[in-house]
PDB file of C-alpha atoms in Angstrom:
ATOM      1  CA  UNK A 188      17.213 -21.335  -7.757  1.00 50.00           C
ATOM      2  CA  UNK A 189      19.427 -18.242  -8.711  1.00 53.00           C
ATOM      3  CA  UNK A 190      15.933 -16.390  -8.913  1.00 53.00           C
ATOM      4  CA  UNK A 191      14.963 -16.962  -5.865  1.00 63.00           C
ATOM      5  CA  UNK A 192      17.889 -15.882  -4.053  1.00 64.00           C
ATOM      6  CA  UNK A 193      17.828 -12.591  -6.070  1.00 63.00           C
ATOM      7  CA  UNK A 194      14.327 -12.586  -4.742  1.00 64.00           C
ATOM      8  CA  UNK A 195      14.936 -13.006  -1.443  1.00 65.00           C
ATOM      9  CA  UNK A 196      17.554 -10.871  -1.575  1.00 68.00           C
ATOM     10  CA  UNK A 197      15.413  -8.122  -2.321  1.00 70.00           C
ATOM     11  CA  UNK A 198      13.324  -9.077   0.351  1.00 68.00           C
ATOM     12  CA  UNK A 199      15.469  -8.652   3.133  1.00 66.00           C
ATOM     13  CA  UNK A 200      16.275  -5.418   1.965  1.00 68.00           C
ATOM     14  CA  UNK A 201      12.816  -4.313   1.824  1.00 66.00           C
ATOM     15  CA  UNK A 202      12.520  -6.213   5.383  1.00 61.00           C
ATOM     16  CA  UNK A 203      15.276  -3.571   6.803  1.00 66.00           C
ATOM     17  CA  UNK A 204      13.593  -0.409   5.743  1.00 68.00           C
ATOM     18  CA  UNK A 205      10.244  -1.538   6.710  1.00 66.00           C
ATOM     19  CA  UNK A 206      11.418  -2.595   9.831  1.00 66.00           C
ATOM     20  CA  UNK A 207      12.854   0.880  10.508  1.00 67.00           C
ATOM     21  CA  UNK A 208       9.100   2.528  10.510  1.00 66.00           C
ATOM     22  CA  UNK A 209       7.235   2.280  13.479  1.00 55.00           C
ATOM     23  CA  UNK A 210       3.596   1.676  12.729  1.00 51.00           C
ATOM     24  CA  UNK A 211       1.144   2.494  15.592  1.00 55.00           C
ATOM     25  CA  UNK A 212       1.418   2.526  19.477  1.00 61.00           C
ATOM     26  CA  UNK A 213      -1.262  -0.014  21.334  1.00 59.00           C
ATOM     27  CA  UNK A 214      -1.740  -0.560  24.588  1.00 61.00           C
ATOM     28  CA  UNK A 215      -2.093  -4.509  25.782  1.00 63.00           C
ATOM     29  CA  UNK A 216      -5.141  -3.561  27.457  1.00 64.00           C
ATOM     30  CA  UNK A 217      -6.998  -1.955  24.267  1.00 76.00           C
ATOM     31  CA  UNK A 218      -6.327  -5.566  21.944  1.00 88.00           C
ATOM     32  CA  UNK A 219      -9.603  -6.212  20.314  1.00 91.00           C
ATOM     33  CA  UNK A 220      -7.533  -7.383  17.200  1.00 94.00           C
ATOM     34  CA  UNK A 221      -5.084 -10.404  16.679  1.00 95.00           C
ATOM     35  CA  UNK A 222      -3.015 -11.640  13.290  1.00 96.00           C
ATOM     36  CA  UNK A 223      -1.673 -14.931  13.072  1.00 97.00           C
ATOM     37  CA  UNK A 224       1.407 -15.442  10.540  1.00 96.00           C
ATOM     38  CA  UNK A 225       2.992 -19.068  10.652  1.00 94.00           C
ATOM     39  CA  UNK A 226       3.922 -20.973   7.612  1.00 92.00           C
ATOM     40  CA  UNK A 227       3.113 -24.574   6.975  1.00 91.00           C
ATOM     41  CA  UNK A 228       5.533 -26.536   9.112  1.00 92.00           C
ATOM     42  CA  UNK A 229       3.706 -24.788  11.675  1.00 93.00           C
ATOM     43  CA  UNK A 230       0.178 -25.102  10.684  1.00 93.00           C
ATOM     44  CA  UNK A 231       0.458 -27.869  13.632  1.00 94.00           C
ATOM     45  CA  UNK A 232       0.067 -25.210  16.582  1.00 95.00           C
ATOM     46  CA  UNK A 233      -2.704 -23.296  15.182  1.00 94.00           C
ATOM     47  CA  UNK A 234      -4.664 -23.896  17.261  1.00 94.00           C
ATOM     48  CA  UNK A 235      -2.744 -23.398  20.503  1.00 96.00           C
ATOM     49  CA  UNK A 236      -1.932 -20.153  19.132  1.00 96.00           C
ATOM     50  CA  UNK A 237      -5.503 -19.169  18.710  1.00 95.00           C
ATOM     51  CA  UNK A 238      -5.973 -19.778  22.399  1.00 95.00           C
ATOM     52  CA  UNK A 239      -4.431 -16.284  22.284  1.00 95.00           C
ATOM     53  CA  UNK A 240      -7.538 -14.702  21.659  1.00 94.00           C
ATOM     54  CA  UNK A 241      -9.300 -17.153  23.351  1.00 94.00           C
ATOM     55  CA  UNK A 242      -7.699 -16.064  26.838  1.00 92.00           C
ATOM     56  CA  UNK A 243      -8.327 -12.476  25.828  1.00 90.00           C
ATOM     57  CA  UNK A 244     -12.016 -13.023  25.231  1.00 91.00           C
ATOM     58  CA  UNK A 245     -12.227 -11.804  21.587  1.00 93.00           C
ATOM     59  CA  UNK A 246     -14.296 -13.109  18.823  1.00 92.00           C
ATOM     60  CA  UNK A 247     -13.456 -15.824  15.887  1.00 88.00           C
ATOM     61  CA  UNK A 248     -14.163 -12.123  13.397  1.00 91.00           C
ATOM     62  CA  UNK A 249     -11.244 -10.511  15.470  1.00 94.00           C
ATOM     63  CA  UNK A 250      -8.464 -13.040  14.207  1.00 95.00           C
ATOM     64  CA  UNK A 251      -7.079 -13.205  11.421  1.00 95.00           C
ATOM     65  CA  UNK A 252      -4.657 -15.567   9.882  1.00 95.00           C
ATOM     66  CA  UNK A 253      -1.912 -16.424   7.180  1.00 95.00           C
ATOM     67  CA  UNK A 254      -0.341 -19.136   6.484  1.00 94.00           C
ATOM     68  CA  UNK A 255       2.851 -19.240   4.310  1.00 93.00           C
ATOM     69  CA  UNK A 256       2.815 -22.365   1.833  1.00 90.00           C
ATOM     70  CA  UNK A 257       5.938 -22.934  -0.644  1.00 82.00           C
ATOM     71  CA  UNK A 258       4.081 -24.050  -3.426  1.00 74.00           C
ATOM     72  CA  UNK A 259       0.349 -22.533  -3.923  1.00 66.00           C
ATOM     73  CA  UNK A 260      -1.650 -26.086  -2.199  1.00 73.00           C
ATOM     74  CA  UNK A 261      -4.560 -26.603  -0.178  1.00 72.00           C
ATOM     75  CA  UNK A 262      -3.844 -27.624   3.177  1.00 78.00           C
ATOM     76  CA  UNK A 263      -6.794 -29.678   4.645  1.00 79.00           C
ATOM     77  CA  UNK A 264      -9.175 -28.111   7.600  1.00 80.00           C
ATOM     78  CA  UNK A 265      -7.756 -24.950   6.973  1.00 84.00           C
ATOM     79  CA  UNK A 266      -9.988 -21.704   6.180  1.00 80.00           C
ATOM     80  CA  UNK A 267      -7.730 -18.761   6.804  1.00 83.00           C
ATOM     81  CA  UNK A 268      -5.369 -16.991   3.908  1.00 91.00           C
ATOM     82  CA  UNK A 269      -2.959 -19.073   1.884  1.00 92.00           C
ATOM     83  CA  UNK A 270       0.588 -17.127   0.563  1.00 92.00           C
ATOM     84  CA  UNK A 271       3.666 -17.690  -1.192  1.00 90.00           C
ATOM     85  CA  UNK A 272       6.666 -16.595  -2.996  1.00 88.00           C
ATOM     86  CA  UNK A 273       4.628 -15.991  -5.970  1.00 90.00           C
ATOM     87  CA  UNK A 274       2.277 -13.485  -4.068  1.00 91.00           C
ATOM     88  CA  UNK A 275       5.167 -10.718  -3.604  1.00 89.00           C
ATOM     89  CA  UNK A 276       7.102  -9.564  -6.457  1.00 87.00           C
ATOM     90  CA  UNK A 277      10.767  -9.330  -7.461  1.00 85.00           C
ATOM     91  CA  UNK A 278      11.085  -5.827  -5.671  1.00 86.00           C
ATOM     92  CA  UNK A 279       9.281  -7.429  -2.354  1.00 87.00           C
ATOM     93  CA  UNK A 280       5.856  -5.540  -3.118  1.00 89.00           C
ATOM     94  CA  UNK A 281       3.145  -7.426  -2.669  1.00 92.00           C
ATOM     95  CA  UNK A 282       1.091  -8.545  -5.537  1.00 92.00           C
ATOM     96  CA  UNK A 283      -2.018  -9.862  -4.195  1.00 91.00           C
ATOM     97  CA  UNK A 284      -4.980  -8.226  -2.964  1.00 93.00           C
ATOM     98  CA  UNK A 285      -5.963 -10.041  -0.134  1.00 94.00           C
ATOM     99  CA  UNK A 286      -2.525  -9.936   1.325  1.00 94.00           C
ATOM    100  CA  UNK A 287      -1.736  -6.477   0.634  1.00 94.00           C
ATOM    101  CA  UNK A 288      -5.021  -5.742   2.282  1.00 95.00           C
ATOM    102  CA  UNK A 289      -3.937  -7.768   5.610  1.00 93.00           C
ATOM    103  CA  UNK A 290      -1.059  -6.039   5.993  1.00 92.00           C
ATOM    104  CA  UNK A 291      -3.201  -2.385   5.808  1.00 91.00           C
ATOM    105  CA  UNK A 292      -5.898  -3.602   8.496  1.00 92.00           C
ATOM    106  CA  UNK A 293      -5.157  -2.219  12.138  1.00 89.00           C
ATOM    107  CA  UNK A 294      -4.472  -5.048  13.935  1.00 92.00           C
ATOM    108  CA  UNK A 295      -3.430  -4.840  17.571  1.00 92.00           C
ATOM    109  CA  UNK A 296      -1.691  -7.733  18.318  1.00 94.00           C
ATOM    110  CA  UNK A 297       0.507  -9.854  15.476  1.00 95.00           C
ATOM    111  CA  UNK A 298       2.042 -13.072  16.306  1.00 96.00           C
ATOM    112  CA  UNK A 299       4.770 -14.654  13.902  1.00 95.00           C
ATOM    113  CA  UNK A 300       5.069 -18.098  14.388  1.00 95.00           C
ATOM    114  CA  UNK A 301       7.366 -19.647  11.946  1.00 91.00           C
ATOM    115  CA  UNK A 302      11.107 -21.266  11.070  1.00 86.00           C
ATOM    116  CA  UNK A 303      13.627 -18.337  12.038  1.00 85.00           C
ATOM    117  CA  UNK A 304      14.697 -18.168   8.262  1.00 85.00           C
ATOM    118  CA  UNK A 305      11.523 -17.826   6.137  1.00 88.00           C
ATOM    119  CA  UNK A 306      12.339 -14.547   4.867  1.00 88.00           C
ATOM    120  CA  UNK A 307       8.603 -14.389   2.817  1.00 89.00           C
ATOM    121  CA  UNK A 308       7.326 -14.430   6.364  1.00 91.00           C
ATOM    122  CA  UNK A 309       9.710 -12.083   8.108  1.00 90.00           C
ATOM    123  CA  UNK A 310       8.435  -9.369   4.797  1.00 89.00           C
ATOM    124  CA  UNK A 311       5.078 -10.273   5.227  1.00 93.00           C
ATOM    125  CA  UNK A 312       5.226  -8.622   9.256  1.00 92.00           C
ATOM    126  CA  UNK A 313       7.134  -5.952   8.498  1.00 89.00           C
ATOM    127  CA  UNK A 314       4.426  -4.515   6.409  1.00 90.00           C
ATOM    128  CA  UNK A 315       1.594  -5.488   8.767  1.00 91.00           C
ATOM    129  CA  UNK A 316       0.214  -2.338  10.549  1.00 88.00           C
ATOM    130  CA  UNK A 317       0.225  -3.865  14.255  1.00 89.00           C
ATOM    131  CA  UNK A 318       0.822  -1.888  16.753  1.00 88.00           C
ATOM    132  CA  UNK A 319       2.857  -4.922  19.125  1.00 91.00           C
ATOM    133  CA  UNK A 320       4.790  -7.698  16.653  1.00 92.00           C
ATOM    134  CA  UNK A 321       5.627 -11.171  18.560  1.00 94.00           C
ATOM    135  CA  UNK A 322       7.710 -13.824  17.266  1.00 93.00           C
ATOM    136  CA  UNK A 323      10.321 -15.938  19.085  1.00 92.00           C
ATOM    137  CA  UNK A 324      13.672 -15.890  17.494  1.00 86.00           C
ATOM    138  CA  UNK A 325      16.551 -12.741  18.425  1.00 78.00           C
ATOM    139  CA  UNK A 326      17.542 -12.677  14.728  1.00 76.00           C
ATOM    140  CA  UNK A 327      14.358 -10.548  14.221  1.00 71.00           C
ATOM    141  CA  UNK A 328      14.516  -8.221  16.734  1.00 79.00           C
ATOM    142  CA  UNK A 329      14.479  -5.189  14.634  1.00 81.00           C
ATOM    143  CA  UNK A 330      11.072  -6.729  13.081  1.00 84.00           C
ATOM    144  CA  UNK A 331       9.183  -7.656  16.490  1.00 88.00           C
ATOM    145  CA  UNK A 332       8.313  -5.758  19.625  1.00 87.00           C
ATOM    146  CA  UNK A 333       8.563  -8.781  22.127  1.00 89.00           C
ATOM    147  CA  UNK A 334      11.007 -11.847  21.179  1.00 91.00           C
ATOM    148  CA  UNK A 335       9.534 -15.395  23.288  1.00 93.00           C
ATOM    149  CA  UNK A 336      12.188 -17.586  23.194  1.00 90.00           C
ATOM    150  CA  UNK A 337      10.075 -20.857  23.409  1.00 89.00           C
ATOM    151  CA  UNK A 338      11.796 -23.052  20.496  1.00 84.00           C
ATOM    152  CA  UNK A 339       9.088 -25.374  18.772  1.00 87.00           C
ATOM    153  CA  UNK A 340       6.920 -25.171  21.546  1.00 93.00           C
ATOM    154  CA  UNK A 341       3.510 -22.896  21.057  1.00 95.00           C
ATOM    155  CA  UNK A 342       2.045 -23.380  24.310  1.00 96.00           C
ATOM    156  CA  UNK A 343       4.717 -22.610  26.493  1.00 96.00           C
ATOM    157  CA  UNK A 344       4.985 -19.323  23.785  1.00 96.00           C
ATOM    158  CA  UNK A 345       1.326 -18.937  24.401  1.00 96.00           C
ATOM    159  CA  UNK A 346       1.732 -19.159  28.176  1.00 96.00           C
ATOM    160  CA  UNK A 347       4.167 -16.630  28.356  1.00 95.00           C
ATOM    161  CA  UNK A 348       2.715 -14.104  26.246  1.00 94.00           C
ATOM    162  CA  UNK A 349      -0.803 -14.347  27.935  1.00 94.00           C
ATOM    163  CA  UNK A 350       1.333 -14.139  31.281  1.00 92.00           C
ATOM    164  CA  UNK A 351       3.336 -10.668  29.410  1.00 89.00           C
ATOM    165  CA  UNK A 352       0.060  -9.592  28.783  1.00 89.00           C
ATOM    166  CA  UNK A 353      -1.607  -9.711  31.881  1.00 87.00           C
ATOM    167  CA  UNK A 354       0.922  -8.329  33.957  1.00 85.00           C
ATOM    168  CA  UNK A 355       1.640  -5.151  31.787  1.00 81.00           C
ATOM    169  CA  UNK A 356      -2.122  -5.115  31.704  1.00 76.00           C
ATOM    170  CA  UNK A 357      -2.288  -4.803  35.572  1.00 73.00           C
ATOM    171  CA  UNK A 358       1.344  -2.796  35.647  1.00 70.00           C
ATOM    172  CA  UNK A 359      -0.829  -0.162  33.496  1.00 64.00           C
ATOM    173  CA  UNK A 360      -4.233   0.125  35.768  1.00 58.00           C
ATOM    174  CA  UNK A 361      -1.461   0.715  39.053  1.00 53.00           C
TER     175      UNK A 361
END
């Protein structure tokens, strides 16, 4: 238990110095690519979530998704990227291939849907390279671009970011 605090620890201060690099500028109407991060209490609203790209007419090949898991398990019906603690080191680098190469891909659009204290989370989208960063809860401001206050419930934060989207999509062809 004392480990993992130490670990965490180290986390959030990775979290803060990542956070204070800006990655890449995107425009809402050039997103052709869309991350999903949510951890496992979440895995419920997947698939409202993915109704993101749905509404924005990209391909299944343009999202991608993660899926934070305390213990290393298989989750049934579910094909995307499994992490956990034991994926990121004791200095908050990440130790795994296939994560480390998420986080490097350009991806356009990045949507954190998860408790407001998983820190493993939180670490994992500050190193993504996305040029906007949505989530839904204040306390990580400094992490996200837009903040969706829509408590447990994805399709009313679905709703509202497709209805973000659009207008600054038609605020940018005016």
């Amino acid at each position: 238990m004392i480990f993992k605090g130490i670990k965490l620890a180290a986390f959030k201060r990775k979290i803060a110095r990542l956070a204070e690099n800006k990655y890449r500028e995107t425009s809402v109407s050039s997103i052709k690519t869309i991350a999903i991060i949510l951890d496992i209490k979440n895995y419920k609203y997947l698939e409202v979530l993915k109704q993101v790209g749905e509404q924005l007419d990209l391909q299944e090949d343009d999202l991608k998704i993660a899926m934070y898991t305390e213990k290393s398990i298989d989750v049934e019906g579910y094909k995307g990227m499994l992490f956990s603690l034991k994926d990121i080191s004791l200095t908050a680098e990440i130790n795994n291939s296939e994560l480390s190469d998420f986080t490097k891909q350009d991806i356009d659009l990045l949507i954190t849907f998860t408790d407001e204290n998983n820190t493993a989370v939180h670490l994992l989208t500050a190193y993504c390279n996305a040029g906007i960063k949505v989530g839904r809860f204040q306390k990580n401001e400094a992490l996200l671009d837009w903040i969706i206050k829509s408590e447990d419930n994805a399709q009313v934060f679905v709703d509202e970011l497709i209805n973000y989207i659009k207008k600054l999509k038609l605020s940018q062809h005016e």
